[in-house]
Tab-separated table of C-alpha atoms in Angstrom:
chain	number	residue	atom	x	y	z
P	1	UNK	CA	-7.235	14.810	-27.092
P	2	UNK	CA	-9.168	14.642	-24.153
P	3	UNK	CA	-8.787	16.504	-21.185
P	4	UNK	CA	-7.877	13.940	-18.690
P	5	UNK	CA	-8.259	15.122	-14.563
P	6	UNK	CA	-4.820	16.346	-13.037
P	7	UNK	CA	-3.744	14.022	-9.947
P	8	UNK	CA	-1.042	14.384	-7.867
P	9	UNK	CA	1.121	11.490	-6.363
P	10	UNK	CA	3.318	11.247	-3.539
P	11	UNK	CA	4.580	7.507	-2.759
P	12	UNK	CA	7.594	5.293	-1.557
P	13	UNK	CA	8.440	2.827	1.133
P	14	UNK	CA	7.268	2.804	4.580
P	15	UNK	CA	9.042	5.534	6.648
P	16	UNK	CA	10.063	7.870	3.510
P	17	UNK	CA	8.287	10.209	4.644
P	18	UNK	CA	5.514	10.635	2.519
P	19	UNK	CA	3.130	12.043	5.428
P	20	UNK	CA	5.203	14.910	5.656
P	21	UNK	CA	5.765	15.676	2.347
P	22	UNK	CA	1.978	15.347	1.345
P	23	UNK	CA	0.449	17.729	4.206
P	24	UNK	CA	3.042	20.538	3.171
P	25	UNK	CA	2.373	19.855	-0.547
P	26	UNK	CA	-1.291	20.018	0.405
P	27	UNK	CA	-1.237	23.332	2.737
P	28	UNK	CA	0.479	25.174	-0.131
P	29	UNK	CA	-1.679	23.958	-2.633
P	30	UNK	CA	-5.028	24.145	-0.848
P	31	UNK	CA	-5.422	20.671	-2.313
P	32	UNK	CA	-7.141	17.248	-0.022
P	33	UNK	CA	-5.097	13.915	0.596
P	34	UNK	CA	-6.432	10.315	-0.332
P	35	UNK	CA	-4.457	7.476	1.030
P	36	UNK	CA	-3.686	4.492	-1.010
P	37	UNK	CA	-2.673	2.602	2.158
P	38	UNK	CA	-4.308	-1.259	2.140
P	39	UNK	CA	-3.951	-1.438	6.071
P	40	UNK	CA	-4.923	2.657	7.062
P	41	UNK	CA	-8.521	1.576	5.818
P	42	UNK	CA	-9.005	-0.325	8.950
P	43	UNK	CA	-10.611	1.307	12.311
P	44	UNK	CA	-8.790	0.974	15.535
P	45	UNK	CA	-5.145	-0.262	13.785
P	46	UNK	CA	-3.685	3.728	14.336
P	47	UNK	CA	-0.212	2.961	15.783
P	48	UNK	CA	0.911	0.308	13.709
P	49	UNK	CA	-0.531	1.148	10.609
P	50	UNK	CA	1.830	4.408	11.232
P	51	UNK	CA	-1.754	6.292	10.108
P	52	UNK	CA	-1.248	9.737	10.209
P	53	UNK	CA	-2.878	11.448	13.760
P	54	UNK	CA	-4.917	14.555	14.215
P	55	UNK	CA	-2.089	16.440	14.737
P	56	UNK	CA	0.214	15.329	11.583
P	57	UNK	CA	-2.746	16.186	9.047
P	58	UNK	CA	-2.603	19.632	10.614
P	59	UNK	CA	-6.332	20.446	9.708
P	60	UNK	CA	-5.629	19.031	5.813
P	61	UNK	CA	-8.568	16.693	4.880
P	62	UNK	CA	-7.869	12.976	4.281
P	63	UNK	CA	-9.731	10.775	2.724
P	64	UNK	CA	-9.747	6.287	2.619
P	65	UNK	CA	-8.783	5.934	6.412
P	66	UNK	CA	-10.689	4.307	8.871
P	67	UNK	CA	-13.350	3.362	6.341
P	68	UNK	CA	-13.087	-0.920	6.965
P	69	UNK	CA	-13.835	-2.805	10.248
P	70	UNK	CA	-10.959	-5.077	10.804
P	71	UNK	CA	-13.008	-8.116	10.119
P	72	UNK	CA	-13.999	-7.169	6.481
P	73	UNK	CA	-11.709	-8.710	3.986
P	74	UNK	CA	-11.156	-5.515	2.018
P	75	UNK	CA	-10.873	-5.830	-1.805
P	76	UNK	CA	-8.892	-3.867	-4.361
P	77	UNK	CA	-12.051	-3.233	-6.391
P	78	UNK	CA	-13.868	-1.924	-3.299
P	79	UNK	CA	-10.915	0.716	-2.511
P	80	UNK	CA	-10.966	1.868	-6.199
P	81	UNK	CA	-15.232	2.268	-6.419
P	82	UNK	CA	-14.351	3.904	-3.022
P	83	UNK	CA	-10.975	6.297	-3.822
P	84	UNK	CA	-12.497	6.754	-7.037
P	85	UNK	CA	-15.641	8.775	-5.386
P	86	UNK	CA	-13.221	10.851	-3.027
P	87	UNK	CA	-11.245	11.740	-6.199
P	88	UNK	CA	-14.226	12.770	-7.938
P	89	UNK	CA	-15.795	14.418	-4.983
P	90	UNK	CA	-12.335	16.897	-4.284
P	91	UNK	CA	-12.496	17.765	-7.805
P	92	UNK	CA	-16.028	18.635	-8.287
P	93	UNK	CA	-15.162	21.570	-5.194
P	94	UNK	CA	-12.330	22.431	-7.331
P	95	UNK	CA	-9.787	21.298	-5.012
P	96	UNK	CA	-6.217	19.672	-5.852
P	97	UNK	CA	-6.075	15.846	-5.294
P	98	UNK	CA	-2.898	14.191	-3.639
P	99	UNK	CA	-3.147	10.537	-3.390
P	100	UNK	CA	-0.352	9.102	-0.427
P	101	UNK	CA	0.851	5.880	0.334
P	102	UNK	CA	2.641	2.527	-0.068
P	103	UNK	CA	0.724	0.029	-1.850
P	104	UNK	CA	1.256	-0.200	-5.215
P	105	UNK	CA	-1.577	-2.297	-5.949
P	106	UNK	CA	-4.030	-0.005	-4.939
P	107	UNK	CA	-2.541	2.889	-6.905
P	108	UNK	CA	-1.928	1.066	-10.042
P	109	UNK	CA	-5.483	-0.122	-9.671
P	110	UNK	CA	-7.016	3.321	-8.651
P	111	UNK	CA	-4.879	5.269	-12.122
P	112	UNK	CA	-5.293	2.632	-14.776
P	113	UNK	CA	-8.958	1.601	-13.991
P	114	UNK	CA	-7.292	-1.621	-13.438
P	115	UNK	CA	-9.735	-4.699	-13.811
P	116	UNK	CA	-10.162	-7.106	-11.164
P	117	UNK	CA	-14.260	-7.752	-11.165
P	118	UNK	CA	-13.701	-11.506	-13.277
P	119	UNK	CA	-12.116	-12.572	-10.219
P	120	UNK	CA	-14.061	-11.382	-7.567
P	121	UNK	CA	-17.367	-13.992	-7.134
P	122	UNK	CA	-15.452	-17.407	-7.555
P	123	UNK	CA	-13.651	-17.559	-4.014
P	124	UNK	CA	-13.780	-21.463	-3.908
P	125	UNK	CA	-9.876	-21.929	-5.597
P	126	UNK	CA	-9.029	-18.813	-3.388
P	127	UNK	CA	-10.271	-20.967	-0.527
P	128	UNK	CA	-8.210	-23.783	-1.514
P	129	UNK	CA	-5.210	-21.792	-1.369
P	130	UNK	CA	-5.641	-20.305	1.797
P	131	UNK	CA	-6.062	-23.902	3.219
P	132	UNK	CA	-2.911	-25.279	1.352
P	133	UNK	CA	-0.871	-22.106	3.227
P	134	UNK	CA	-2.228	-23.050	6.299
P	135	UNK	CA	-1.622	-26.576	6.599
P	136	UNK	CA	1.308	-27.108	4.317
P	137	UNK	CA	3.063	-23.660	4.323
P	138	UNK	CA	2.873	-20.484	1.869
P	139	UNK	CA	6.379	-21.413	0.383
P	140	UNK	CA	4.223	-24.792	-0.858
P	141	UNK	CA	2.049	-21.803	-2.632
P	142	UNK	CA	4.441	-19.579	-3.088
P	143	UNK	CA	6.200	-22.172	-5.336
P	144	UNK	CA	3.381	-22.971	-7.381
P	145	UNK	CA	3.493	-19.358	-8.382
P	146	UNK	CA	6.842	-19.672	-9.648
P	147	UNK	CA	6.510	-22.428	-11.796
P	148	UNK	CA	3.410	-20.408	-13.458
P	149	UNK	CA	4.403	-17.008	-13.388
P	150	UNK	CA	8.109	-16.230	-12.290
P	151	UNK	CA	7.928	-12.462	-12.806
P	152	UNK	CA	5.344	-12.039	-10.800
P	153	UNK	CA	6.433	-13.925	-7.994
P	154	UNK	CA	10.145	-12.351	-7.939
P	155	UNK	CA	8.094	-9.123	-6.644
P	156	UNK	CA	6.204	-10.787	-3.465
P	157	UNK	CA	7.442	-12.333	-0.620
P	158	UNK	CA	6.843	-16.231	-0.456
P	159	UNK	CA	4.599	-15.016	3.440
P	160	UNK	CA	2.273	-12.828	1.673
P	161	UNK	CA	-0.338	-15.597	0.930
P	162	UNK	CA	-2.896	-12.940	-0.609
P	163	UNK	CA	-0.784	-11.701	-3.430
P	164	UNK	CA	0.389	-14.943	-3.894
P	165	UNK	CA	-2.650	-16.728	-3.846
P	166	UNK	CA	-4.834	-13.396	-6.060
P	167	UNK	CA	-1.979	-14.518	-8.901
P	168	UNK	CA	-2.713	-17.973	-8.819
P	169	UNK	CA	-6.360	-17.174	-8.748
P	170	UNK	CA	-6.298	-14.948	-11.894
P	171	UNK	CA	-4.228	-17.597	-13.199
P	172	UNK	CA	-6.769	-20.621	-12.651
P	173	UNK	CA	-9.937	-18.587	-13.668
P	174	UNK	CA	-8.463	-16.658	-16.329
P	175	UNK	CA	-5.279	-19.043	-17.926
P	176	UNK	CA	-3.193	-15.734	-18.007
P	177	UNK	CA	-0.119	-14.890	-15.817
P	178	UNK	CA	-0.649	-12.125	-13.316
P	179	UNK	CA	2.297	-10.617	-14.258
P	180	UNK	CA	1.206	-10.473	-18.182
P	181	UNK	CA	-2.408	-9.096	-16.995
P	182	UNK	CA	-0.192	-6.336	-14.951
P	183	UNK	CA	1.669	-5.356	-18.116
P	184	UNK	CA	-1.584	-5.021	-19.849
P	185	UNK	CA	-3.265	-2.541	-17.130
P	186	UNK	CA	-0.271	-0.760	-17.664
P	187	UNK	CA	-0.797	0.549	-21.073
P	188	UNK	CA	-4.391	1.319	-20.761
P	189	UNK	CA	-5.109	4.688	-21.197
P	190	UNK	CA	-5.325	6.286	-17.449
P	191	UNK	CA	-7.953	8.469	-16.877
P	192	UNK	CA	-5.876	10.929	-14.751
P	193	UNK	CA	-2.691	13.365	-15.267
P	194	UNK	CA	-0.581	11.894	-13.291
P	195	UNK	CA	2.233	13.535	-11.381
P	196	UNK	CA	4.044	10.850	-9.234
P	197	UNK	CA	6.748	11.875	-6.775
P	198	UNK	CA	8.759	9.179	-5.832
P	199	UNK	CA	10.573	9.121	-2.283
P	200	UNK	CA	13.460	7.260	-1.777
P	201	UNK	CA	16.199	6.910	0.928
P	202	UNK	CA	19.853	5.414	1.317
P	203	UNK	CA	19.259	1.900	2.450
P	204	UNK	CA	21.013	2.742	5.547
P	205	UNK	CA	19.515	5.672	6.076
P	206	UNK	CA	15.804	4.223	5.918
P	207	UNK	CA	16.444	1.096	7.987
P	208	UNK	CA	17.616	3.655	11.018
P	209	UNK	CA	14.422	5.440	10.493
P	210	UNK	CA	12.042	2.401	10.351
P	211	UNK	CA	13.888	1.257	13.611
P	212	UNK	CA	13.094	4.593	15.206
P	213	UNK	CA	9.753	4.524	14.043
P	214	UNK	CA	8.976	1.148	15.575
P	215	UNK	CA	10.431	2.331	18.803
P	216	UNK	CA	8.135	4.735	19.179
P	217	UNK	CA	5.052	3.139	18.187
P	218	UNK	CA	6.076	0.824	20.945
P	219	UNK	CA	6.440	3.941	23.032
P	220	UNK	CA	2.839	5.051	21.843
P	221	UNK	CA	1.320	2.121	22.425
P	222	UNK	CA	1.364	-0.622	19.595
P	223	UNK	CA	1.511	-2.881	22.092
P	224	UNK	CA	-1.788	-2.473	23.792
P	225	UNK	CA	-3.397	-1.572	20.528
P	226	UNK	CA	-3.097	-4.977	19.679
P	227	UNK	CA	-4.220	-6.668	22.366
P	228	UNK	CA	-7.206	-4.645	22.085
P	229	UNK	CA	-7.773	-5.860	18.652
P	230	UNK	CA	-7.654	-9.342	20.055
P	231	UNK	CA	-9.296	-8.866	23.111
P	232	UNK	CA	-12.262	-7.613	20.712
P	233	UNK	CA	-12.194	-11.078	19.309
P	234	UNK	CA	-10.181	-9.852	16.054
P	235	UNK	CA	-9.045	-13.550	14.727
P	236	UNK	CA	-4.877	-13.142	13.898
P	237	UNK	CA	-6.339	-15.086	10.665
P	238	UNK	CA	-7.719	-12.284	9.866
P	239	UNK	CA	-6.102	-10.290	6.569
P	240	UNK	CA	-5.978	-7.296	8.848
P	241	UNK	CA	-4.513	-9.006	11.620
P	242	UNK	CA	-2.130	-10.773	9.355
P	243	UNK	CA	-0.695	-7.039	8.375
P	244	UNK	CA	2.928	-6.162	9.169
P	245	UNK	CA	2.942	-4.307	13.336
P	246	UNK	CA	-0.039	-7.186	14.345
P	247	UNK	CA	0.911	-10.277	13.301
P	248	UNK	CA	4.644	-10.035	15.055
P	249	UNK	CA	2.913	-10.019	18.645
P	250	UNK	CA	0.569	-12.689	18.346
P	251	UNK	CA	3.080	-15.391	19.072
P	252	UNK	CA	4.228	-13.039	22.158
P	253	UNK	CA	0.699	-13.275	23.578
P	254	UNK	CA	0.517	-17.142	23.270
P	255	UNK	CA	3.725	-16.979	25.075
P	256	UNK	CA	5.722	-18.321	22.608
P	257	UNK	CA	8.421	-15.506	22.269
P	258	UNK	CA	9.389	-12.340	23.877
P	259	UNK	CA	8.562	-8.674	23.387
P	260	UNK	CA	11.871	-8.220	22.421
P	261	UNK	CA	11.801	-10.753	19.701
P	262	UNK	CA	8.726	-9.974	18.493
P	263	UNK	CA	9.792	-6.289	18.341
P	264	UNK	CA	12.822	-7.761	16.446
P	265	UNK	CA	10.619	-9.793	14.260
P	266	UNK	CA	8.590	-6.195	13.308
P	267	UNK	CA	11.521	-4.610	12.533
P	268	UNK	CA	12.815	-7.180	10.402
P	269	UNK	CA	9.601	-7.828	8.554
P	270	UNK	CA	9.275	-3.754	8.253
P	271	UNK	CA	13.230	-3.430	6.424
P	272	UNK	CA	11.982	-6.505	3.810
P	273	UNK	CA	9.002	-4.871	3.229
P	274	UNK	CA	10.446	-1.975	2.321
P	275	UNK	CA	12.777	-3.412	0.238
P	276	UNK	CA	9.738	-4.991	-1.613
P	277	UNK	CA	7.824	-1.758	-2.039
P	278	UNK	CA	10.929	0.048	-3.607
P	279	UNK	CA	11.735	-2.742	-5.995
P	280	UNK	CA	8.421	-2.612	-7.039
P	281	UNK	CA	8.095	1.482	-7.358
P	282	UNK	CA	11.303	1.307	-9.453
P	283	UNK	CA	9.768	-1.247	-12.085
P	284	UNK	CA	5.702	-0.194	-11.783
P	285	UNK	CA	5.978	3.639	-12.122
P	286	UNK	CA	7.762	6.661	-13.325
P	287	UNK	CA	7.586	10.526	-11.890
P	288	UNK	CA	10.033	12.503	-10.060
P	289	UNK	CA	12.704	10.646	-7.689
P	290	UNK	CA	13.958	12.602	-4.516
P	291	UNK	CA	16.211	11.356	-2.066
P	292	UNK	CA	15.316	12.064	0.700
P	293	UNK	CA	18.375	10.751	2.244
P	294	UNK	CA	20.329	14.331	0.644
P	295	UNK	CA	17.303	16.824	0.877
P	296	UNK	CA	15.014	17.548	3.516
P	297	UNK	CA	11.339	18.636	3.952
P	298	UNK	CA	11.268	22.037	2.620
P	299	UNK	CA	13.561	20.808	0.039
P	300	UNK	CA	11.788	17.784	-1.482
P	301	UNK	CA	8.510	20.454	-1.701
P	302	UNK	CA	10.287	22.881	-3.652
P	303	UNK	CA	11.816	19.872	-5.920
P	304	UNK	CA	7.868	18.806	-5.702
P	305	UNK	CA	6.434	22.327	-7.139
P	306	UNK	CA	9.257	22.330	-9.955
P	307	UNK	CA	8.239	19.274	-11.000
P	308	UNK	CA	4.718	19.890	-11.113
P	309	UNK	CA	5.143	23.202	-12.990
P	310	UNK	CA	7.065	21.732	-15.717
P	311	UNK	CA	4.101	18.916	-15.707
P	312	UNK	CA	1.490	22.101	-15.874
P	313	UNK	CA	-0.494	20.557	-13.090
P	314	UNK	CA	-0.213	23.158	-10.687
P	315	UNK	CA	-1.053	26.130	-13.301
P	316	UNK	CA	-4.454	23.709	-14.169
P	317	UNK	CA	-5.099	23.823	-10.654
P	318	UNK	CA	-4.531	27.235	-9.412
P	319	UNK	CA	-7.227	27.932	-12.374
P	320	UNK	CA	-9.372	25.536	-11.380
């Protein structure tokens, strides 16, 4: 059999905290983090991307942030040509690799060499969609996906006209249903080892700590990060600007709501979202599960180093 590379990965909802987790799993290990965060990619969205700062990496190298203006319509095939080379690069210096984040589209696409180049020149149907969300309303989209692909759709939120829209997409130029293509990128053969840590929370638990986290973005700033976006002449039609922490306060600069609702708004949006991203960790991929909810830092790494052990990633490494 061949010898496949050993990877190491850390995700979970928003707020877990993965951060954490990954920079002491990377100090002990010696080993460089690559985020698989869709939004982090962007320059100048720090604060409510929740993208680690200088100070939380504590010297570790990380890789896939800040590498997108906010105006580029960043691709899933462009992050994986991208990770891909990061990956490569940590392991050609010998170095552990711990991939961190959220989206499960990028890591599924990153670990099973996922396919998505069939779909990427023919935008015109993409096109069409984004005009039929625009002036009709994503639920008109959102409902088209259902009829044609119900399993897929039960896993996005009827708002998040991308996903819905790349499904119908694949769907129109390829007459197969996202979800089916999904199921088929799962059994391909990954080209990595890998170890997946899962973080989870009490519901409870992680709803207080995305409602802390928001209040102190707000106290750091989210606020006038965004108007700086827009003040740059960042359209809020923008994917970027349409990303959970950005969108919320657009209607509170036209004056049609108030900070407190939009901060309401983000916090609402935030507890969904994470919602989303655990139902979809729980059907997508399998590792090691902590709860983070009964453990805390130094625990979940010494649950993390057990793990890896019995995986024999960390022996592979250490000898690398």
């Amino acid at each position: 059999m061949e010898q496949r590379d050993h990877m190491i990965c850390i995700v979970g909802p928003t707020a877990s905290g993965k951060t954490a987790l990954s920079v002491r799993l990377a100090q002990a290990l010696g080993g460089e983090i690559v985020s698989f965060d869709s939004m982090q990619v962007y320059r100048r969205m720090d604060i409510g991307t929740a993208k680690p700062t200088p100070e939380e990496r504590c010297g570790v190298p990380h890789h896939m942030l800040d590498v997108a203006d906010p105006a580029e319509n960043y691709s899933v095939s462009r992050y994986v040509q991208e990770a891909d080379a990061c990956v490569q690069d940590i392991l050609s210096r010998g170095k552990p690799v711990i991939l961190v984040g959220g989206t499960g589209f990028y890591i599924n696409a990153l670990l099973y060499d996922n396919d998505f180049t069939e779909t990427e020149n023919d935008t015109s149907y993409r096109e069409e969609c984004y005009r039929i969300a625009k002036e009709e309303g994503p639920q008109v989209l959102y409902e088209r996906l259902w009829k044609i692909d119900p399993a897929y759709a039960e896993t996005i939120h009827a708002n998040n006209v991308k996903r819905v829209t790349r499904a119908l997409e694949y769907h129109y130029l390829t007459g197969q249903r996202f979800s089916e293509h999904n199921a088929e990128q799962k059994e391909r053969e990954t080209p990595y080892n890998a170890a997946v840590i899962l973080l989870t929370m009490e519901r409870e638990a992680l709803y207080a700590r995305i409602e802390q986290r928001i209040d102190l973005m707000m106290q750091q700033g989210l606020l006038a990060e965004v108007k700086g976006l827009l003040d740059r002449g960042y359209s809020p039609k923008l994917v970027s600007m349409q990303g959970i922490g950005y969108k919320e306060f657009v209607p509170y600069f036209n004056g049609d709501c108030t900070l407190d609702e939009a901060v309401t708004q983000l916090k609402t949006n935030t507890r969904r979202f994470a919602k989303r991203q655990l139902t979809w960790f729980r059907r997508q991929i399998e590792g090691l599960w902590i709860d983070m909810s009964k453990t805390d830092g130094a625990g979940a790494l010494a649950q993390t180093m057990t793990y890896l052990k019995e995986r024999g990633v960390l022996q592979t490494n250490n000898n690398s």
